[in-house]
PDB file of C-alpha atoms in Angstrom:
ATOM      1  CA  UNK A   1     107.579 108.706 116.809  1.00 53.00           C
ATOM      2  CA  UNK A   2     105.495 111.381 114.965  1.00 65.00           C
ATOM      3  CA  UNK A   3     102.511 110.615 112.686  1.00 91.00           C
ATOM      4  CA  UNK A   4     101.625 107.079 111.627  1.00 97.00           C
ATOM      5  CA  UNK A   5     100.092 105.868 108.347  1.00 98.00           C
ATOM      6  CA  UNK A   6      98.524 102.601 107.121  1.00 98.00           C
ATOM      7  CA  UNK A   7      99.659 100.956 103.858  1.00 98.00           C
ATOM      8  CA  UNK A   8      97.059  98.727 102.349  1.00 98.00           C
ATOM      9  CA  UNK A   9      97.665  96.118  99.340  1.00 96.00           C
ATOM     10  CA  UNK A  10      94.657  94.334  98.039  1.00 94.00           C
ATOM     11  CA  UNK A  11      95.243  91.132  96.303  1.00 89.00           C
ATOM     12  CA  UNK A  12      93.162  88.345  94.963  1.00 86.00           C
ATOM     13  CA  UNK A  13      93.435  86.169  97.857  1.00 89.00           C
ATOM     14  CA  UNK A  14      94.576  88.246 100.752  1.00 94.00           C
ATOM     15  CA  UNK A  15      94.665  91.949 101.677  1.00 96.00           C
ATOM     16  CA  UNK A  16      98.087  92.870 103.223  1.00 97.00           C
ATOM     17  CA  UNK A  17      98.071  95.878 105.806  1.00 98.00           C
ATOM     18  CA  UNK A  18     100.953  97.465 107.416  1.00 98.00           C
ATOM     19  CA  UNK A  19     101.290 100.347 109.994  1.00 98.00           C
ATOM     20  CA  UNK A  20     104.294 102.590 109.433  1.00 97.00           C
ATOM     21  CA  UNK A  21     105.976 105.645 110.903  1.00 96.00           C
ATOM     22  CA  UNK A  22     106.342 108.604 108.448  1.00 93.00           C
ATOM     23  CA  UNK A  23     110.192 107.836 108.331  1.00 91.00           C
ATOM     24  CA  UNK A  24     109.356 104.433 106.750  1.00 92.00           C
ATOM     25  CA  UNK A  25     109.579 102.140 109.740  1.00 95.00           C
ATOM     26  CA  UNK A  26     107.119  99.240 109.599  1.00 97.00           C
ATOM     27  CA  UNK A  27     105.747  98.861 112.981  1.00 96.00           C
ATOM     28  CA  UNK A  28     103.417  95.797 112.224  1.00 96.00           C
ATOM     29  CA  UNK A  29     101.898  94.009 109.276  1.00 97.00           C
ATOM     30  CA  UNK A  30      99.119  91.574 108.967  1.00 97.00           C
ATOM     31  CA  UNK A  31      96.634  90.007 106.408  1.00 97.00           C
ATOM     32  CA  UNK A  32      93.003  89.466 106.136  1.00 97.00           C
ATOM     33  CA  UNK A  33      91.124  87.280 103.532  1.00 95.00           C
ATOM     34  CA  UNK A  34      89.782  89.117 100.425  1.00 95.00           C
ATOM     35  CA  UNK A  35      86.256  88.211 100.438  1.00 93.00           C
ATOM     36  CA  UNK A  36      85.225  88.431  96.714  1.00 91.00           C
ATOM     37  CA  UNK A  37      81.813  87.238  96.931  1.00 92.00           C
ATOM     38  CA  UNK A  38      78.982  89.358  95.912  1.00 93.00           C
ATOM     39  CA  UNK A  39      81.348  91.045  93.376  1.00 92.00           C
ATOM     40  CA  UNK A  40      83.656  92.138  96.340  1.00 91.00           C
ATOM     41  CA  UNK A  41      81.144  94.046  98.123  1.00 92.00           C
ATOM     42  CA  UNK A  42      82.760  93.364 101.582  1.00 95.00           C
ATOM     43  CA  UNK A  43      86.287  94.101 100.862  1.00 96.00           C
ATOM     44  CA  UNK A  44      86.461  97.783 101.766  1.00 97.00           C
ATOM     45  CA  UNK A  45      84.298  97.310 104.972  1.00 97.00           C
ATOM     46  CA  UNK A  46      86.700  94.517 105.901  1.00 97.00           C
ATOM     47  CA  UNK A  47      89.761  96.739 105.377  1.00 98.00           C
ATOM     48  CA  UNK A  48      88.102  99.591 107.353  1.00 98.00           C
ATOM     49  CA  UNK A  49      87.223  97.263 110.215  1.00 98.00           C
ATOM     50  CA  UNK A  50      90.753  95.703 110.254  1.00 98.00           C
ATOM     51  CA  UNK A  51      92.294  99.305 110.513  1.00 98.00           C
ATOM     52  CA  UNK A  52      89.840 100.179 113.252  1.00 97.00           C
ATOM     53  CA  UNK A  53      90.750  97.113 115.179  1.00 97.00           C
ATOM     54  CA  UNK A  54      94.503  97.774 115.002  1.00 97.00           C
ATOM     55  CA  UNK A  55      94.056 101.350 116.260  1.00 96.00           C
ATOM     56  CA  UNK A  56      92.228 100.063 119.258  1.00 96.00           C
ATOM     57  CA  UNK A  57      94.561  97.213 119.835  1.00 95.00           C
ATOM     58  CA  UNK A  58      97.664  99.501 119.861  1.00 95.00           C
ATOM     59  CA  UNK A  59      95.817 102.231 121.628  1.00 95.00           C
ATOM     60  CA  UNK A  60      96.726 104.708 118.802  1.00 94.00           C
ATOM     61  CA  UNK A  61      95.247 108.235 119.122  1.00 93.00           C
ATOM     62  CA  UNK A  62      93.022 109.212 116.250  1.00 87.00           C
ATOM     63  CA  UNK A  63      95.105 112.322 115.673  1.00 91.00           C
ATOM     64  CA  UNK A  64      98.143 110.283 115.317  1.00 95.00           C
ATOM     65  CA  UNK A  65      97.177 108.749 111.931  1.00 96.00           C
ATOM     66  CA  UNK A  66      97.827 110.879 108.983  1.00 96.00           C
ATOM     67  CA  UNK A  67      96.002 108.688 106.470  1.00 97.00           C
ATOM     68  CA  UNK A  68      95.861 105.521 104.475  1.00 98.00           C
ATOM     69  CA  UNK A  69      97.374 104.415 101.240  1.00 98.00           C
ATOM     70  CA  UNK A  70      96.097 101.615  99.069  1.00 98.00           C
ATOM     71  CA  UNK A  71      97.270  99.606  96.138  1.00 94.00           C
ATOM     72  CA  UNK A  72      94.563  97.877  94.077  1.00 93.00           C
ATOM     73  CA  UNK A  73      94.754  95.417  90.956  1.00 87.00           C
ATOM     74  CA  UNK A  74      93.397  97.880  88.388  1.00 84.00           C
ATOM     75  CA  UNK A  75      93.835 101.265  86.816  1.00 84.00           C
ATOM     76  CA  UNK A  76      93.019 104.297  89.168  1.00 87.00           C
ATOM     77  CA  UNK A  77      92.043 107.744  88.012  1.00 85.00           C
ATOM     78  CA  UNK A  78      93.790 110.948  89.550  1.00 84.00           C
ATOM     79  CA  UNK A  79      90.510 111.508  91.336  1.00 88.00           C
ATOM     80  CA  UNK A  80      90.724 108.099  93.323  1.00 90.00           C
ATOM     81  CA  UNK A  81      88.247 105.887  91.180  1.00 90.00           C
ATOM     82  CA  UNK A  82      89.265 102.341  90.370  1.00 88.00           C
ATOM     83  CA  UNK A  83      88.246 101.607  86.878  1.00 84.00           C
ATOM     84  CA  UNK A  84      87.321  98.081  87.495  1.00 83.00           C
ATOM     85  CA  UNK A  85      89.270  95.296  89.082  1.00 84.00           C
ATOM     86  CA  UNK A  86      88.064  91.992  87.164  1.00 78.00           C
ATOM     87  CA  UNK A  87      89.613  89.647  89.625  1.00 79.00           C
ATOM     88  CA  UNK A  88      87.926  91.181  92.659  1.00 90.00           C
ATOM     89  CA  UNK A  89      84.539  91.562  90.921  1.00 89.00           C
ATOM     90  CA  UNK A  90      84.678  95.484  91.368  1.00 91.00           C
ATOM     91  CA  UNK A  91      83.343  97.923  88.515  1.00 90.00           C
ATOM     92  CA  UNK A  92      84.151 101.661  88.810  1.00 89.00           C
ATOM     93  CA  UNK A  93      84.780 102.100  92.565  1.00 92.00           C
ATOM     94  CA  UNK A  94      85.272 105.375  94.157  1.00 94.00           C
ATOM     95  CA  UNK A  95      87.931 103.712  96.337  1.00 95.00           C
ATOM     96  CA  UNK A  96      89.382 106.799  98.094  1.00 97.00           C
ATOM     97  CA  UNK A  97      85.996 108.562  98.923  1.00 97.00           C
ATOM     98  CA  UNK A  98      84.454 105.237 100.206  1.00 97.00           C
ATOM     99  CA  UNK A  99      87.478 103.968 102.351  1.00 97.00           C
ATOM    100  CA  UNK A 100      87.842 107.546 103.687  1.00 97.00           C
ATOM    101  CA  UNK A 101      84.038 107.707 104.586  1.00 97.00           C
ATOM    102  CA  UNK A 102      84.390 104.461 106.644  1.00 97.00           C
ATOM    103  CA  UNK A 103      87.525 105.101 108.480  1.00 97.00           C
ATOM    104  CA  UNK A 104      87.384 109.020 108.950  1.00 96.00           C
ATOM    105  CA  UNK A 105      91.029 109.363 107.404  1.00 97.00           C
ATOM    106  CA  UNK A 106      92.190 110.722 103.914  1.00 97.00           C
ATOM    107  CA  UNK A 107      92.872 107.772 101.491  1.00 97.00           C
ATOM    108  CA  UNK A 108      95.180 107.944  98.451  1.00 97.00           C
ATOM    109  CA  UNK A 109      94.882 104.965  95.972  1.00 96.00           C
ATOM    110  CA  UNK A 110      97.036 103.629  93.372  1.00 92.00           C
ATOM    111  CA  UNK A 111      97.472 100.494  90.812  1.00 90.00           C
ATOM    112  CA  UNK A 112      99.234  97.768  92.895  1.00 90.00           C
ATOM    113  CA  UNK A 113     102.005  97.335  90.478  1.00 89.00           C
ATOM    114  CA  UNK A 114     102.829 101.046  90.579  1.00 93.00           C
ATOM    115  CA  UNK A 115     102.501 101.230  94.125  1.00 95.00           C
ATOM    116  CA  UNK A 116     104.991  98.298  94.552  1.00 95.00           C
ATOM    117  CA  UNK A 117     107.373 100.119  92.371  1.00 96.00           C
ATOM    118  CA  UNK A 118     107.037 103.351  94.616  1.00 97.00           C
ATOM    119  CA  UNK A 119     107.780 101.105  97.643  1.00 97.00           C
ATOM    120  CA  UNK A 120     110.980  99.636  96.095  1.00 97.00           C
ATOM    121  CA  UNK A 121     112.155 103.300  95.365  1.00 97.00           C
ATOM    122  CA  UNK A 122     111.272 104.406  98.948  1.00 96.00           C
ATOM    123  CA  UNK A 123     112.685 101.682 101.067  1.00 96.00           C
ATOM    124  CA  UNK A 124     113.788  98.939  98.719  1.00 96.00           C
ATOM    125  CA  UNK A 125     116.229  98.128  95.709  1.00 96.00           C
ATOM    126  CA  UNK A 126     115.880 101.602  94.597  1.00 96.00           C
ATOM    127  CA  UNK A 127     116.332 103.464  97.946  1.00 96.00           C
ATOM    128  CA  UNK A 128     118.357 106.701  97.368  1.00 95.00           C
ATOM    129  CA  UNK A 129     117.305 107.170  93.803  1.00 96.00           C
ATOM    130  CA  UNK A 130     114.904 109.555  92.175  1.00 96.00           C
ATOM    131  CA  UNK A 131     113.584 107.376  89.390  1.00 97.00           C
ATOM    132  CA  UNK A 132     113.238 103.690  88.535  1.00 97.00           C
ATOM    133  CA  UNK A 133     111.406 101.202  86.305  1.00 97.00           C
ATOM    134  CA  UNK A 134     110.252  98.137  88.052  1.00 97.00           C
ATOM    135  CA  UNK A 135     109.476  95.014  86.175  1.00 96.00           C
ATOM    136  CA  UNK A 136     107.729  92.015  88.030  1.00 92.00           C
ATOM    137  CA  UNK A 137     108.086  88.608  86.336  1.00 93.00           C
ATOM    138  CA  UNK A 138     105.344  86.253  87.745  1.00 89.00           C
ATOM    139  CA  UNK A 139     102.577  84.398  86.248  1.00 85.00           C
ATOM    140  CA  UNK A 140     102.231  87.662  84.146  1.00 88.00           C
ATOM    141  CA  UNK A 141     104.638  90.400  83.654  1.00 91.00           C
ATOM    142  CA  UNK A 142     103.963  93.872  85.384  1.00 89.00           C
ATOM    143  CA  UNK A 143     105.675  97.085  85.882  1.00 92.00           C
ATOM    144  CA  UNK A 144     105.818 100.396  87.477  1.00 94.00           C
ATOM    145  CA  UNK A 145     107.577 103.713  86.362  1.00 96.00           C
ATOM    146  CA  UNK A 146     108.651 106.242  88.964  1.00 96.00           C
ATOM    147  CA  UNK A 147     110.049 109.563  87.869  1.00 97.00           C
ATOM    148  CA  UNK A 148     111.275 112.338  90.349  1.00 95.00           C
ATOM    149  CA  UNK A 149     109.573 110.072  93.147  1.00 94.00           C
ATOM    150  CA  UNK A 150     106.260 110.234  91.499  1.00 93.00           C
ATOM    151  CA  UNK A 151     104.142 107.370  90.016  1.00 93.00           C
ATOM    152  CA  UNK A 152     103.759 107.841  86.314  1.00 92.00           C
ATOM    153  CA  UNK A 153     100.168 106.652  85.451  1.00 87.00           C
ATOM    154  CA  UNK A 154      99.607 107.946  81.803  1.00 85.00           C
ATOM    155  CA  UNK A 155      96.450 109.526  80.396  1.00 81.00           C
ATOM    156  CA  UNK A 156      94.579 106.006  80.418  1.00 77.00           C
ATOM    157  CA  UNK A 157      96.357 104.601  83.507  1.00 76.00           C
ATOM    158  CA  UNK A 158      98.403 102.277  81.305  1.00 81.00           C
ATOM    159  CA  UNK A 159     101.834 103.586  81.847  1.00 87.00           C
ATOM    160  CA  UNK A 160     103.949 100.785  83.227  1.00 88.00           C
ATOM    161  CA  UNK A 161     102.022  97.937  81.397  1.00 89.00           C
ATOM    162  CA  UNK A 162     105.613  96.626  80.485  1.00 93.00           C
ATOM    163  CA  UNK A 163     104.172  93.118  79.974  1.00 92.00           C
ATOM    164  CA  UNK A 164     102.257  94.121  77.059  1.00 92.00           C
ATOM    165  CA  UNK A 165     104.958  95.898  75.072  1.00 95.00           C
ATOM    166  CA  UNK A 166     105.050  94.181  71.731  1.00 95.00           C
ATOM    167  CA  UNK A 167     108.502  92.517  71.466  1.00 95.00           C
ATOM    168  CA  UNK A 168     107.776  89.262  69.624  1.00 94.00           C
ATOM    169  CA  UNK A 169     106.841  90.058  65.893  1.00 92.00           C
ATOM    170  CA  UNK A 170     106.549  86.739  64.758  1.00 91.00           C
ATOM    171  CA  UNK A 171     104.302  85.469  67.631  1.00 90.00           C
ATOM    172  CA  UNK A 172     101.309  83.487  66.301  1.00 91.00           C
ATOM    173  CA  UNK A 173      99.597  82.787  69.872  1.00 92.00           C
ATOM    174  CA  UNK A 174      97.270  85.451  71.418  1.00 93.00           C
ATOM    175  CA  UNK A 175      98.028  87.126  74.585  1.00 91.00           C
ATOM    176  CA  UNK A 176      95.450  87.560  77.329  1.00 84.00           C
ATOM    177  CA  UNK A 177      95.184  91.062  76.391  1.00 86.00           C
ATOM    178  CA  UNK A 178      94.110  90.069  72.956  1.00 90.00           C
ATOM    179  CA  UNK A 179      97.025  90.984  70.922  1.00 93.00           C
ATOM    180  CA  UNK A 180      99.992  88.960  69.870  1.00 95.00           C
ATOM    181  CA  UNK A 181     103.602  89.308  70.596  1.00 95.00           C
ATOM    182  CA  UNK A 182     103.583  90.800  73.946  1.00 95.00           C
ATOM    183  CA  UNK A 183     106.670  90.517  76.474  1.00 96.00           C
ATOM    184  CA  UNK A 184     104.417  88.658  78.957  1.00 94.00           C
ATOM    185  CA  UNK A 185     104.141  85.757  76.446  1.00 95.00           C
ATOM    186  CA  UNK A 186     107.862  85.043  76.652  1.00 95.00           C
ATOM    187  CA  UNK A 187     109.238  86.578  79.902  1.00 95.00           C
ATOM    188  CA  UNK A 188     106.533  85.430  82.552  1.00 94.00           C
ATOM    189  CA  UNK A 189     106.792  82.249  84.409  1.00 94.00           C
ATOM    190  CA  UNK A 190     104.356  80.455  81.989  1.00 93.00           C
ATOM    191  CA  UNK A 191     106.107  82.145  78.896  1.00 95.00           C
ATOM    192  CA  UNK A 192     109.507  80.763  79.839  1.00 97.00           C
ATOM    193  CA  UNK A 193     107.873  77.156  80.263  1.00 97.00           C
ATOM    194  CA  UNK A 194     106.231  77.587  76.826  1.00 95.00           C
ATOM    195  CA  UNK A 195     109.588  78.665  75.182  1.00 96.00           C
ATOM    196  CA  UNK A 196     111.292  75.654  76.848  1.00 97.00           C
ATOM    197  CA  UNK A 197     108.824  73.209  75.509  1.00 96.00           C
ATOM    198  CA  UNK A 198     109.087  74.638  71.979  1.00 95.00           C
ATOM    199  CA  UNK A 199     112.904  74.222  72.063  1.00 96.00           C
ATOM    200  CA  UNK A 200     112.199  70.539  73.505  1.00 96.00           C
ATOM    201  CA  UNK A 201     109.862  69.825  70.615  1.00 96.00           C
ATOM    202  CA  UNK A 202     111.961  71.263  67.886  1.00 95.00           C
ATOM    203  CA  UNK A 203     115.087  69.081  68.330  1.00 89.00           C
ATOM    204  CA  UNK A 204     116.523  65.858  69.913  1.00 93.00           C
ATOM    205  CA  UNK A 205     119.078  67.700  71.939  1.00 91.00           C
ATOM    206  CA  UNK A 206     119.683  65.823  75.244  1.00 95.00           C
ATOM    207  CA  UNK A 207     118.360  67.844  78.291  1.00 97.00           C
ATOM    208  CA  UNK A 208     117.645  67.299  81.772  1.00 97.00           C
ATOM    209  CA  UNK A 209     114.396  69.294  81.235  1.00 97.00           C
ATOM    210  CA  UNK A 210     112.975  66.165  79.536  1.00 96.00           C
ATOM    211  CA  UNK A 211     112.952  64.575  82.938  1.00 95.00           C
ATOM    212  CA  UNK A 212     110.427  66.923  84.300  1.00 95.00           C
ATOM    213  CA  UNK A 213     106.722  65.858  83.992  1.00 93.00           C
ATOM    214  CA  UNK A 214     105.430  69.206  85.152  1.00 95.00           C
ATOM    215  CA  UNK A 215     107.993  71.770  83.995  1.00 97.00           C
ATOM    216  CA  UNK A 216     108.434  75.008  85.897  1.00 96.00           C
ATOM    217  CA  UNK A 217     110.243  78.254  85.454  1.00 96.00           C
ATOM    218  CA  UNK A 218     112.321  77.388  88.702  1.00 96.00           C
ATOM    219  CA  UNK A 219     113.252  74.001  87.234  1.00 97.00           C
ATOM    220  CA  UNK A 220     114.540  75.825  84.014  1.00 98.00           C
ATOM    221  CA  UNK A 221     116.672  78.314  86.010  1.00 98.00           C
ATOM    222  CA  UNK A 222     118.053  75.565  88.288  1.00 98.00           C
ATOM    223  CA  UNK A 223     118.924  73.335  85.169  1.00 98.00           C
ATOM    224  CA  UNK A 224     120.604  76.302  83.517  1.00 98.00           C
ATOM    225  CA  UNK A 225     122.598  77.227  86.446  1.00 98.00           C
ATOM    226  CA  UNK A 226     123.843  73.505  86.458  1.00 98.00           C
ATOM    227  CA  UNK A 227     125.006  74.021  82.804  1.00 97.00           C
ATOM    228  CA  UNK A 228     122.114  72.335  80.804  1.00 97.00           C
ATOM    229  CA  UNK A 229     122.334  73.561  77.309  1.00 97.00           C
ATOM    230  CA  UNK A 230     118.746  73.755  76.384  1.00 97.00           C
ATOM    231  CA  UNK A 231     117.827  75.366  79.650  1.00 97.00           C
ATOM    232  CA  UNK A 232     120.452  78.053  78.859  1.00 98.00           C
ATOM    233  CA  UNK A 233     118.987  78.634  75.470  1.00 97.00           C
ATOM    234  CA  UNK A 234     115.591  79.005  77.056  1.00 97.00           C
ATOM    235  CA  UNK A 235     116.968  81.698  79.622  1.00 98.00           C
ATOM    236  CA  UNK A 236     118.730  83.506  76.841  1.00 97.00           C
ATOM    237  CA  UNK A 237     115.425  83.796  75.033  1.00 97.00           C
ATOM    238  CA  UNK A 238     113.987  85.498  78.082  1.00 97.00           C
ATOM    239  CA  UNK A 239     116.994  87.721  78.446  1.00 97.00           C
ATOM    240  CA  UNK A 240     116.929  88.801  74.985  1.00 97.00           C
ATOM    241  CA  UNK A 241     113.286  89.796  74.916  1.00 97.00           C
ATOM    242  CA  UNK A 242     113.817  91.662  78.408  1.00 97.00           C
ATOM    243  CA  UNK A 243     117.029  93.239  76.925  1.00 97.00           C
ATOM    244  CA  UNK A 244     114.890  94.575  73.949  1.00 96.00           C
ATOM    245  CA  UNK A 245     112.050  95.779  76.365  1.00 97.00           C
ATOM    246  CA  UNK A 246     114.428  97.660  78.680  1.00 97.00           C
ATOM    247  CA  UNK A 247     116.417  99.044  75.731  1.00 96.00           C
ATOM    248  CA  UNK A 248     113.203 100.614  74.428  1.00 96.00           C
ATOM    249  CA  UNK A 249     112.456 101.931  77.926  1.00 96.00           C
ATOM    250  CA  UNK A 250     115.861 103.303  78.386  1.00 95.00           C
ATOM    251  CA  UNK A 251     115.225 105.760  75.166  1.00 95.00           C
ATOM    252  CA  UNK A 252     111.961 106.898  76.787  1.00 94.00           C
ATOM    253  CA  UNK A 253     112.496 107.206  80.613  1.00 96.00           C
ATOM    254  CA  UNK A 254     116.298 106.744  81.193  1.00 97.00           C
ATOM    255  CA  UNK A 255     115.787 105.721  84.919  1.00 97.00           C
ATOM    256  CA  UNK A 256     118.253 105.694  87.569  1.00 97.00           C
ATOM    257  CA  UNK A 257     117.772 102.136  87.998  1.00 98.00           C
ATOM    258  CA  UNK A 258     115.820  99.138  86.912  1.00 98.00           C
ATOM    259  CA  UNK A 259     114.321  96.950  89.520  1.00 97.00           C
ATOM    260  CA  UNK A 260     113.472  93.232  88.841  1.00 97.00           C
ATOM    261  CA  UNK A 261     110.841  91.519  91.322  1.00 94.00           C
ATOM    262  CA  UNK A 262     108.266  88.720  91.137  1.00 91.00           C
ATOM    263  CA  UNK A 263     108.429  84.998  91.568  1.00 90.00           C
ATOM    264  CA  UNK A 264     110.852  84.441  88.539  1.00 94.00           C
ATOM    265  CA  UNK A 265     113.430  87.032  90.315  1.00 94.00           C
ATOM    266  CA  UNK A 266     114.095  84.307  92.937  1.00 94.00           C
ATOM    267  CA  UNK A 267     116.675  83.032  90.181  1.00 96.00           C
ATOM    268  CA  UNK A 268     118.782  85.885  91.733  1.00 96.00           C
ATOM    269  CA  UNK A 269     121.762  87.327  90.323  1.00 97.00           C
ATOM    270  CA  UNK A 270     121.968  84.651  87.687  1.00 98.00           C
ATOM    271  CA  UNK A 271     118.997  86.223  86.118  1.00 97.00           C
ATOM    272  CA  UNK A 272     120.107  89.717  86.505  1.00 97.00           C
ATOM    273  CA  UNK A 273     123.391  88.800  84.671  1.00 97.00           C
ATOM    274  CA  UNK A 274     121.403  87.293  81.708  1.00 97.00           C
ATOM    275  CA  UNK A 275     119.348  90.406  81.424  1.00 98.00           C
ATOM    276  CA  UNK A 276     122.312  92.707  81.541  1.00 97.00           C
ATOM    277  CA  UNK A 277     124.117  90.807  78.842  1.00 96.00           C
ATOM    278  CA  UNK A 278     121.343  91.488  76.477  1.00 97.00           C
ATOM    279  CA  UNK A 279     120.297  95.044  77.620  1.00 97.00           C
ATOM    280  CA  UNK A 280     123.913  96.086  77.007  1.00 96.00           C
ATOM    281  CA  UNK A 281     123.596  95.307  73.483  1.00 94.00           C
ATOM    282  CA  UNK A 282     120.078  96.938  73.302  1.00 93.00           C
ATOM    283  CA  UNK A 283     120.446 100.141  75.255  1.00 96.00           C
ATOM    284  CA  UNK A 284     120.908 103.527  73.920  1.00 95.00           C
ATOM    285  CA  UNK A 285     124.700 104.088  74.263  1.00 95.00           C
ATOM    286  CA  UNK A 286     124.345 106.693  77.232  1.00 97.00           C
ATOM    287  CA  UNK A 287     122.252 104.174  79.137  1.00 97.00           C
ATOM    288  CA  UNK A 288     124.208 101.134  78.738  1.00 96.00           C
ATOM    289  CA  UNK A 289     125.490 101.117  82.176  1.00 96.00           C
ATOM    290  CA  UNK A 290     122.300 101.852  83.986  1.00 97.00           C
ATOM    291  CA  UNK A 291     122.075  99.457  87.001  1.00 97.00           C
ATOM    292  CA  UNK A 292     119.655  96.340  86.995  1.00 97.00           C
ATOM    293  CA  UNK A 293     119.107  95.132  90.525  1.00 97.00           C
ATOM    294  CA  UNK A 294     116.800  92.657  92.322  1.00 97.00           C
ATOM    295  CA  UNK A 295     113.839  93.945  94.326  1.00 97.00           C
ATOM    296  CA  UNK A 296     114.420  93.707  98.086  1.00 97.00           C
ATOM    297  CA  UNK A 297     110.977  94.097  99.737  1.00 96.00           C
ATOM    298  CA  UNK A 298     109.403  90.948  98.345  1.00 92.00           C
ATOM    299  CA  UNK A 299     105.571  90.657  99.055  1.00 90.00           C
ATOM    300  CA  UNK A 300     105.747  93.760 101.292  1.00 95.00           C
ATOM    301  CA  UNK A 301     106.562  96.164  98.428  1.00 95.00           C
ATOM    302  CA  UNK A 302     102.846  96.928  98.018  1.00 95.00           C
ATOM    303  CA  UNK A 303     102.061  97.974 101.647  1.00 97.00           C
ATOM    304  CA  UNK A 304     105.484 100.087 101.648  1.00 98.00           C
ATOM    305  CA  UNK A 305     104.402 101.872  98.447  1.00 97.00           C
ATOM    306  CA  UNK A 306     100.889 102.394  99.779  1.00 98.00           C
ATOM    307  CA  UNK A 307     102.202 103.941 103.041  1.00 98.00           C
ATOM    308  CA  UNK A 308     104.416 106.363 100.885  1.00 97.00           C
ATOM    309  CA  UNK A 309     101.234 107.299  98.918  1.00 96.00           C
ATOM    310  CA  UNK A 310      99.569 108.056 102.254  1.00 97.00           C
ATOM    311  CA  UNK A 311     102.618 110.171 103.522  1.00 96.00           C
ATOM    312  CA  UNK A 312     102.763 112.157 100.331  1.00 95.00           C
ATOM    313  CA  UNK A 313      99.027 112.934 100.278  1.00 94.00           C
ATOM    314  CA  UNK A 314      99.273 114.229 103.811  1.00 91.00           C
ATOM    315  CA  UNK A 315     101.844 116.716 102.933  1.00 86.00           C
TER     316      UNK A 315
END
């Protein structure tokens, strides 16, 4: 079986953990609660304790563990310091050193979105490729950039913040980041609903969307698939702005493949086809045929990517 590694994905509600072989086989996975009380002071201790319990439970020899990888919801410096995680209550935290001290194993950390992208490259929708850009469409819009198998973090840890790429130049509302016109404002699940409500208010066009008391992105895609004209217009707005964003990225990174994940990606190939339609019009000519695929690892992408961090760190 060779050496084993642990992959850890720290979320706001739960911490996901996985035990992997160096070849990428997931042997077991589990979750523990994310205890955010007292500014998240218990989170690292809980992770260390859970890993120790799994080692004992599975009778794993200490020498068989090559290391631990961990993804966290915040920027991480090359030296392994988390530069604050607001939703965990953390300020600057030396996550690699702290978790290593508590477990006795080498630790490598990364931003959770970047780590998920690495997981998709390693064992998911981008398997077999050298580079990818992953975009996650959920409550917000996240992303990760992998080039030659390596996460691109940028000088300030902001590389891959695709959701805050300015694309809507006449936007009047303010994004959560404090600016206006971010991709997240129109391409997230909440952004899609916002755009649909704008269309509903702007005209009297008959639409099944008017029948929903609490409209969701899922509702909009289901009605679009059924042929509702206003729902289709809403989806086209999403596709247009994603096409603009990926078109910009094609000129800068020119990846092997784009991977689309997050809750909105449950719309499936229908969503991919809409993005492709607009991307083809926006992309640099040499990049028009870059594949756009759905993510395949789902909520496990983070632990896969974290495990790959540990494997690479052990080399």
